[in-house]
Amino acid sequence: MTTPQTLPQKITKSYVDRLSTPDTGQAFIRDTELKGFAVRITSSGTKSFILEKRIDGKVKRLTLGRYPELTVEQARREAHKLLGHIATGRNPVAEKKQEALQGTTLQQAFDDFVKTRKNLKERTLYDYRRLMKVAFADWQEKAMTGISKDMISKRHNKIGSERGEAYANLAMRFLRALFNFAIAQYEDGSGKSILHENPVMRLTQTRAWYRIDRRQTVIKPHQLASWYQAVISLKHDPISSQSALVADYLLFLLFTGLRRQEAATLKWSAIDLNDRSFTLTDTKNRQPLTLPLTDFIYELLEKRKAVANSDYVFAGDGKSGYLIEPRCQVQKVIQLSGVSFTLHDLRRTFITIAESLDISAYALKRLVNHKMSNDVTAGYIVSDVERLRKPMEQVSAQLLQYFCTNGI
């Protein structure tokens, strides 16, 4: 067997066949007849042909292909062709990169999007992945450059008819964000984006977005008593031991106005029963929030703490460790009370009652952790936990009063 060496040789089939592998790394044997043409062999035994040539002031190494899939004669012809391209001012390296970028699929772009957006919340990432699997399952391996405006319009209509107009808008907002990312991320050798425009903008230009009225549903005051009675009945459910925890979860949402994920992921380490307060660090607007515990919620948590066996206040049986949306129990409350509601309706109910009590806008925004970045006056107001205790108790007292309606 011939030992790989750095001295130039005439590269032939018989010579390549006789090459032995280096102990480590890789070895290069350069051709004596065609400058820049060479064969590379690695310690794993892989043999491939390369071309080395100065392009735009720098020596570039282009891989022509592996041996024996590519013969010596074929590799030599390919090297001649590339040298001709380079002689006329073309850049094969940039062209190869451009070709690869042009073929970037929707799935590849999504993977890069997730890697780049390191601070995506777990729930947001879950929703995005679901959209990829549900709304764009047949587009995942499609090149982004091949997704046209007409395709966008047809897919928007298709999703709207099959899964609802709100879901169709949601899917297209996600796709719009993915295309905006790709426009900024993938550039050719001259720094120009491989995508000339965002095709989802067709929906804006033609005013084709579905008009979705924002939900305004709340549990009305006269419904709260029967709703409360139905929730309490969960505590005596003989079939599911989880129902009592769900009952506390529903009451906690109503009495705090928290978003469902904020409450579900709340840990005991974030609750200070001595100070009668709790702190949220992973909020929707990424601003930490410390809120007071009202007497009602304090007693609820005290009883739950006595039987707790998890780091999460509202523990679940799944991999996450915390309670996932309890559809069965919610449906049972709806059936028993005759009050149709969603978990987010509880937050809207809290806000509606707080507004009816003439709680200041600044205190209310702080209670529900709405951003006040555009309000200059709000920037001078410090709403600490003690200043929020009174308005929180006011809402709690009003809720308890509604619960007592009709003798309950």
Coordinates of C-alpha atoms in Angstrom, one line a residue:
M1 CA 0.0 0.0 0.0
T2 CA 1.2 3.5 -0.8
T3 CA 1.6 5.8 2.3
P4 CA -0.1 9.2 1.9
Q5 CA 2.4 12.0 1.4
T6 CA 2.4 15.7 0.8
L7 CA 4.7 15.4 -2.3
P8 CA 2.7 16.0 -5.6
Q9 CA 1.8 13.0 -7.6
K10 CA 0.0 12.3 -10.8
I11 CA -3.5 11.3 -9.5
T12 CA -4.7 8.2 -11.2
K13 CA -7.3 5.5 -10.3
S14 CA -4.6 2.9 -9.5
Y15 CA -2.7 5.5 -7.3
V16 CA -5.9 6.4 -5.4
D17 CA -6.8 2.7 -4.9
R18 CA -3.4 2.1 -3.3
L19 CA -3.6 5.0 -0.8
S20 CA -3.5 3.9 2.9
T21 CA -5.1 5.8 5.6
P22 CA -3.2 8.2 7.9
D23 CA -3.0 7.3 11.6
T24 CA -4.7 10.5 12.6
G25 CA -6.3 13.5 10.9
Q26 CA -6.2 13.7 7.1
A27 CA -3.6 13.8 4.3
F28 CA -3.6 15.6 1.0
I29 CA -1.9 14.4 -2.3
R30 CA -1.8 17.2 -4.9
D31 CA -1.8 16.5 -8.6
T32 CA 1.3 17.3 -10.7
E33 CA -0.7 17.9 -13.9
L34 CA -3.6 20.2 -12.8
K35 CA -2.6 22.8 -10.2
G36 CA -5.0 23.0 -7.3
F37 CA -6.5 19.5 -7.9
A38 CA -5.9 17.0 -5.1
V39 CA -7.2 13.9 -3.3
R40 CA -7.9 13.9 0.4
I41 CA -7.9 10.8 2.6
T42 CA -9.0 10.8 6.3
S43 CA -8.0 8.5 9.1
S44 CA -11.4 6.8 8.7
G45 CA -10.5 5.8 5.1
T46 CA -12.7 8.3 3.3
K47 CA -11.3 9.5 0.0
S48 CA -12.5 12.6 -1.8
F49 CA -11.4 15.0 -4.5
I50 CA -10.8 18.7 -3.8
L51 CA -9.8 21.9 -5.7
E52 CA -7.8 24.6 -4.0
K53 CA -7.8 28.0 -5.6
R54 CA -7.4 31.6 -4.6
I55 CA -10.8 33.4 -4.8
D56 CA -11.3 37.0 -3.9
G57 CA -7.8 37.1 -2.4
K58 CA -8.2 34.0 -0.2
V59 CA -7.3 30.4 -0.8
K60 CA -10.6 28.4 -0.9
R61 CA -10.9 24.6 -0.7
L62 CA -13.8 23.2 -2.7
T63 CA -14.9 19.6 -2.3
L64 CA -15.6 17.9 -5.7
G65 CA -17.0 14.6 -4.4
R66 CA -16.1 11.3 -2.8
Y67 CA -14.3 8.4 -4.4
P68 CA -15.3 6.0 -5.9
E69 CA -18.8 7.6 -6.4
L70 CA -16.8 10.2 -8.4
T71 CA -14.1 8.8 -10.6
V72 CA -10.7 10.4 -11.1
E73 CA -11.6 11.4 -14.7
Q74 CA -14.9 12.9 -13.6
A75 CA -13.3 14.8 -10.7
R76 CA -10.6 16.2 -13.0
R77 CA -13.2 17.4 -15.5
E78 CA -15.2 19.1 -12.7
A79 CA -12.0 20.8 -11.5
H80 CA -11.3 22.1 -15.0
K81 CA -14.9 23.4 -15.2
L82 CA -14.6 25.2 -11.8
L83 CA -11.3 26.7 -12.8
G84 CA -12.9 28.1 -15.9
H85 CA -15.7 29.6 -13.8
I86 CA -13.2 31.2 -11.5
A87 CA -11.2 32.6 -14.4
T88 CA -14.3 34.4 -15.7
G89 CA -14.8 36.1 -12.2
R90 CA -17.4 33.7 -10.8
N91 CA -17.2 32.5 -7.2
P92 CA -18.2 28.8 -6.9
V93 CA -18.1 28.9 -3.1
A94 CA -20.6 31.8 -3.0
E95 CA -22.7 30.1 -5.6
K96 CA -22.8 26.9 -3.7
K97 CA -23.8 28.7 -0.6
Q98 CA -26.4 30.6 -2.5
E99 CA -27.8 27.4 -3.9
A100 CA -28.0 25.8 -0.5
L101 CA -29.7 28.9 1.0
Q102 CA -32.2 28.9 -1.9
G103 CA -33.2 25.4 -0.8
T104 CA -33.8 26.3 2.8
T105 CA -37.0 24.6 3.9
L106 CA -39.6 25.8 6.2
Q107 CA -38.6 23.2 8.8
Q108 CA -34.9 24.3 8.6
A109 CA -35.9 27.9 9.0
F110 CA -38.0 27.0 12.0
D111 CA -35.2 25.1 13.6
D112 CA -32.9 28.1 13.1
F113 CA -35.6 30.4 14.4
V114 CA -35.8 28.4 17.7
K115 CA -32.0 28.3 18.1
T116 CA -31.8 32.1 17.6
R117 CA -34.8 33.0 19.8
K118 CA -33.4 31.5 23.0
N119 CA -35.8 33.2 25.3
L120 CA -39.0 31.8 23.9
K121 CA -41.4 30.7 26.6
E122 CA -42.1 27.0 26.9
R123 CA -45.8 27.5 26.1
T124 CA -45.0 29.7 23.1
L125 CA -42.6 27.1 21.7
Y126 CA -45.2 24.4 22.2
D127 CA -47.8 26.5 20.3
Y128 CA -45.3 27.1 17.4
R129 CA -44.5 23.4 17.1
R130 CA -48.2 22.6 17.0
L131 CA -48.7 25.1 14.2
M132 CA -45.9 23.5 12.2
K133 CA -47.4 20.0 12.7
V134 CA -51.1 21.0 12.2
A135 CA -51.3 24.0 9.9
F136 CA -48.1 23.5 7.8
A137 CA -47.4 19.7 8.0
D138 CA -47.2 19.4 4.2
W139 CA -45.0 22.5 3.8
Q140 CA -42.3 21.5 6.2
E141 CA -39.9 20.2 3.5
K142 CA -40.9 22.9 1.0
A143 CA -38.3 25.6 0.2
M144 CA -39.3 29.0 1.6
T145 CA -38.5 30.6 -1.7
G146 CA -41.1 28.3 -3.2
I147 CA -44.0 29.5 -1.0
S148 CA -45.9 32.1 -3.0
K149 CA -48.4 34.7 -2.2
D150 CA -51.2 32.7 -3.9
M151 CA -50.3 29.7 -1.7
I152 CA -50.5 31.8 1.4
S153 CA -54.0 33.1 0.4
K154 CA -55.3 29.5 -0.4
R155 CA -53.8 28.1 2.8
H156 CA -55.3 30.9 4.9
N157 CA -58.8 30.1 3.5
K158 CA -58.3 26.4 3.9
I159 CA -57.3 26.6 7.6
G160 CA -60.2 29.1 8.2
S161 CA -62.8 26.7 6.8
E162 CA -61.4 23.6 8.5
R163 CA -60.2 24.9 11.9
G164 CA -61.7 28.3 12.3
E165 CA -61.0 31.9 11.4
A166 CA -59.1 32.7 14.6
Y167 CA -56.8 29.7 14.2
A168 CA -56.2 30.7 10.5
N169 CA -55.1 34.2 11.6
L170 CA -52.9 32.7 14.4
A171 CA -51.2 30.3 12.0
M172 CA -50.4 33.1 9.5
R173 CA -49.1 35.5 12.1
F174 CA -46.7 32.8 13.1
L175 CA -45.7 32.2 9.5
R176 CA -45.2 35.9 9.0
A177 CA -42.8 36.0 11.9
L178 CA -40.9 33.0 10.5
F179 CA -40.6 34.7 7.1
N180 CA -39.4 38.0 8.7
F181 CA -36.7 36.0 10.5
A182 CA -35.7 34.3 7.3
I183 CA -35.4 37.6 5.4
A184 CA -33.0 38.8 8.0
Q185 CA -31.1 35.5 8.5
Y186 CA -30.4 34.2 5.1
E187 CA -28.2 36.4 2.9
D188 CA -26.2 35.7 -0.3
G189 CA -22.5 36.6 -0.7
S190 CA -23.3 40.2 -1.4
G191 CA -25.4 40.6 1.7
K192 CA -28.8 40.6 0.0
S193 CA -31.6 38.5 1.4
I194 CA -32.5 35.3 -0.5
L195 CA -36.1 36.3 0.1
H196 CA -37.3 39.5 -1.6
E197 CA -40.5 40.0 0.4
N198 CA -42.7 38.3 3.0
P199 CA -45.5 36.5 1.1
V200 CA -47.8 36.7 4.1
M201 CA -48.1 40.4 3.5
R202 CA -50.6 39.5 0.7
L203 CA -53.2 39.1 3.5
T204 CA -52.6 42.6 4.7
Q205 CA -52.4 44.1 1.2
T206 CA -55.7 42.5 0.2
R207 CA -57.3 43.0 3.6
A208 CA -57.9 39.2 3.8
W209 CA -57.3 38.7 7.5
Y210 CA -60.4 37.4 9.2
R211 CA -62.0 40.0 11.5
I212 CA -62.1 38.4 15.0
D213 CA -63.9 40.3 17.7
R214 CA -62.0 40.2 21.0
R215 CA -63.7 38.0 23.5
Q216 CA -65.5 40.0 26.2
T217 CA -67.1 37.2 28.1
V218 CA -67.1 37.3 31.9
I219 CA -69.0 35.5 34.7
K220 CA -71.8 38.0 35.5
P221 CA -72.5 38.9 39.1
H222 CA -75.8 37.0 39.2
Q223 CA -74.0 33.9 37.9
L224 CA -71.2 33.8 40.4
A225 CA -73.2 32.1 43.2
S226 CA -74.2 29.1 41.2
W227 CA -70.7 29.0 39.7
Y228 CA -69.1 29.0 43.1
Q229 CA -71.4 26.2 44.3
A230 CA -70.5 24.1 41.3
V231 CA -66.8 24.7 42.0
I232 CA -67.1 23.7 45.6
S233 CA -68.9 20.5 44.6
L234 CA -65.6 19.4 42.9
K235 CA -64.1 19.1 46.4
H236 CA -66.4 16.2 47.1
D237 CA -65.9 14.4 43.8
P238 CA -65.6 10.7 44.8
I239 CA -64.2 9.7 41.3
S240 CA -61.2 12.0 40.9
S241 CA -58.9 13.1 43.8
Q242 CA -57.6 15.8 41.4
S243 CA -60.9 17.6 41.3
A244 CA -60.4 19.2 44.8
L245 CA -57.1 20.7 43.5
V246 CA -58.8 22.0 40.4
A247 CA -61.5 23.6 42.5
D248 CA -58.7 25.6 44.4
Y249 CA -57.1 26.4 41.1
L250 CA -60.2 27.9 39.7
L251 CA -60.8 30.0 42.8
F252 CA -57.2 31.1 42.8
L253 CA -57.5 32.3 39.2
L254 CA -60.7 34.2 40.0
F255 CA -59.4 35.8 43.2
T256 CA -56.0 36.8 41.8
G257 CA -56.8 37.6 38.1
L258 CA -53.7 35.6 37.1
R259 CA -53.2 34.1 33.7
R260 CA -53.8 30.4 33.7
Q261 CA -50.2 29.5 33.0
E262 CA -48.9 31.9 35.7
A263 CA -51.1 30.2 38.3
A264 CA -50.5 26.6 37.1
T265 CA -46.7 27.0 37.2
L266 CA -46.7 28.7 40.6
K267 CA -44.3 27.0 43.1
W268 CA -44.4 26.9 46.9
S269 CA -41.0 28.6 46.9
A270 CA -42.6 31.7 45.4
I271 CA -45.2 32.0 48.2
D272 CA -44.4 33.7 51.5
L273 CA -47.2 32.8 53.9
N274 CA -45.6 34.8 56.7
D275 CA -45.6 37.9 54.6
R276 CA -48.9 37.0 53.0
S277 CA -47.6 37.5 49.5
F278 CA -46.4 35.6 46.4
T279 CA -44.0 36.5 43.5
L280 CA -44.2 35.7 39.8
T281 CA -41.0 35.8 37.9
D282 CA -42.0 34.2 34.6
T283 CA -44.8 36.4 33.4
K284 CA -46.1 37.2 30.0
N285 CA -44.5 40.6 29.8
R286 CA -41.3 39.4 31.5
Q287 CA -41.8 41.8 34.4
P288 CA -41.7 40.2 37.9
L289 CA -44.8 40.7 40.0
T290 CA -45.3 40.5 43.8
L291 CA -48.9 40.4 45.0
P292 CA -50.5 40.2 48.4
L293 CA -52.5 37.2 49.6
T294 CA -56.0 38.1 50.6
D295 CA -57.5 36.3 53.6
F296 CA -59.5 34.0 51.4
I297 CA -56.5 33.0 49.3
Y298 CA -54.3 32.7 52.3
E299 CA -56.7 30.2 53.9
L300 CA -57.0 28.3 50.6
L301 CA -53.2 28.0 50.3
E302 CA -52.7 27.1 53.9
K303 CA -55.0 24.1 53.5
R304 CA -53.4 23.1 50.3
K305 CA -50.0 23.3 51.8
A306 CA -51.0 20.8 54.4
V307 CA -51.5 18.1 51.8
A308 CA -48.9 19.2 49.3
N309 CA -46.5 16.7 47.9
S310 CA -45.0 18.7 45.0
D311 CA -43.0 21.8 44.4
Y312 CA -45.9 23.1 42.4
V313 CA -48.9 24.6 44.2
F314 CA -51.2 23.1 41.6
A315 CA -49.5 19.8 40.8
G316 CA -50.3 17.7 37.8
D317 CA -49.9 14.1 36.8
G318 CA -48.0 14.8 33.6
K319 CA -44.3 15.2 32.7
S320 CA -44.5 19.0 33.4
G321 CA -45.3 18.4 37.0
Y322 CA -47.9 21.2 37.1
L323 CA -51.6 21.2 36.3
I324 CA -52.5 21.3 32.6
E325 CA -55.8 22.8 31.5
P326 CA -58.5 20.8 33.4
R327 CA -61.1 20.4 30.7
C328 CA -63.1 17.7 32.4
Q329 CA -63.5 19.6 35.6
V330 CA -64.3 22.8 33.9
Q331 CA -67.0 21.1 31.8
K332 CA -68.5 19.6 35.0
V333 CA -68.7 23.1 36.6
I334 CA -70.4 24.4 33.4
Q335 CA -72.9 21.6 33.5
L336 CA -73.7 21.9 37.2
S337 CA -73.9 25.7 37.2
G338 CA -75.3 26.4 33.7
V339 CA -72.5 29.1 33.4
S340 CA -70.3 28.7 30.3
F341 CA -66.8 30.0 30.9
T342 CA -63.2 29.6 30.0
L343 CA -60.2 30.0 32.3
H344 CA -59.3 33.4 30.8
D345 CA -62.9 34.5 31.6
L346 CA -61.9 34.3 35.3
R347 CA -59.2 36.9 34.7
R348 CA -61.6 39.2 32.8
T349 CA -64.1 38.8 35.6
F350 CA -61.5 39.8 38.2
I351 CA -60.7 42.9 36.1
T352 CA -64.3 43.8 35.5
I353 CA -65.1 43.7 39.2
A354 CA -62.0 45.7 40.1
E355 CA -63.0 48.4 37.7
S356 CA -66.5 48.5 39.1
L357 CA -65.0 49.2 42.5
D358 CA -63.3 52.3 41.2
I359 CA -59.8 50.9 41.9
S360 CA -57.3 53.3 40.4
A361 CA -56.1 52.4 36.9
Y362 CA -52.5 52.3 38.1
A363 CA -53.3 49.8 40.9
L364 CA -55.4 47.7 38.6
K365 CA -52.7 47.5 35.9
R366 CA -50.2 46.5 38.5
L367 CA -52.6 43.9 40.0
V368 CA -53.0 42.2 36.6
N369 CA -49.4 43.0 35.5
H370 CA -50.2 45.0 32.4
K371 CA -47.4 47.1 30.9
M372 CA -47.3 50.8 31.6
S373 CA -44.2 51.6 29.6
N374 CA -46.0 54.3 27.5
D375 CA -47.5 56.0 30.5
V376 CA -45.1 58.7 31.8
T377 CA -47.0 59.2 35.0
A378 CA -47.0 55.5 35.8
G379 CA -43.2 55.6 35.8
Y380 CA -43.2 57.7 38.9
I381 CA -45.6 55.5 40.9
V382 CA -44.2 52.7 43.0
S383 CA -47.0 50.1 43.6
D384 CA -45.4 47.9 46.2
V385 CA -47.2 44.8 47.7
E386 CA -48.6 46.7 50.7
R387 CA -50.2 49.4 48.6
L388 CA -51.9 46.6 46.5
R389 CA -53.2 44.8 49.6
K390 CA -56.3 47.0 50.0
P391 CA -57.5 46.9 46.4
M392 CA -56.9 43.2 46.3
E393 CA -59.0 42.7 49.5
Q394 CA -61.7 44.9 48.0
V395 CA -62.1 42.6 45.0
S396 CA -62.1 39.6 47.3
A397 CA -64.8 41.0 49.5
Q398 CA -67.0 41.8 46.4
L399 CA -66.6 38.3 45.1
L400 CA -67.5 36.8 48.4
Q401 CA -70.6 39.0 48.6
Y402 CA -71.7 37.7 45.1
F403 CA -71.1 34.2 46.3
C404 CA -73.5 34.8 49.2
T405 CA -76.3 35.8 46.8
N406 CA -79.4 33.6 47.0
G407 CA -78.4 32.3 50.4
I408 CA -75.3 30.3 49.3

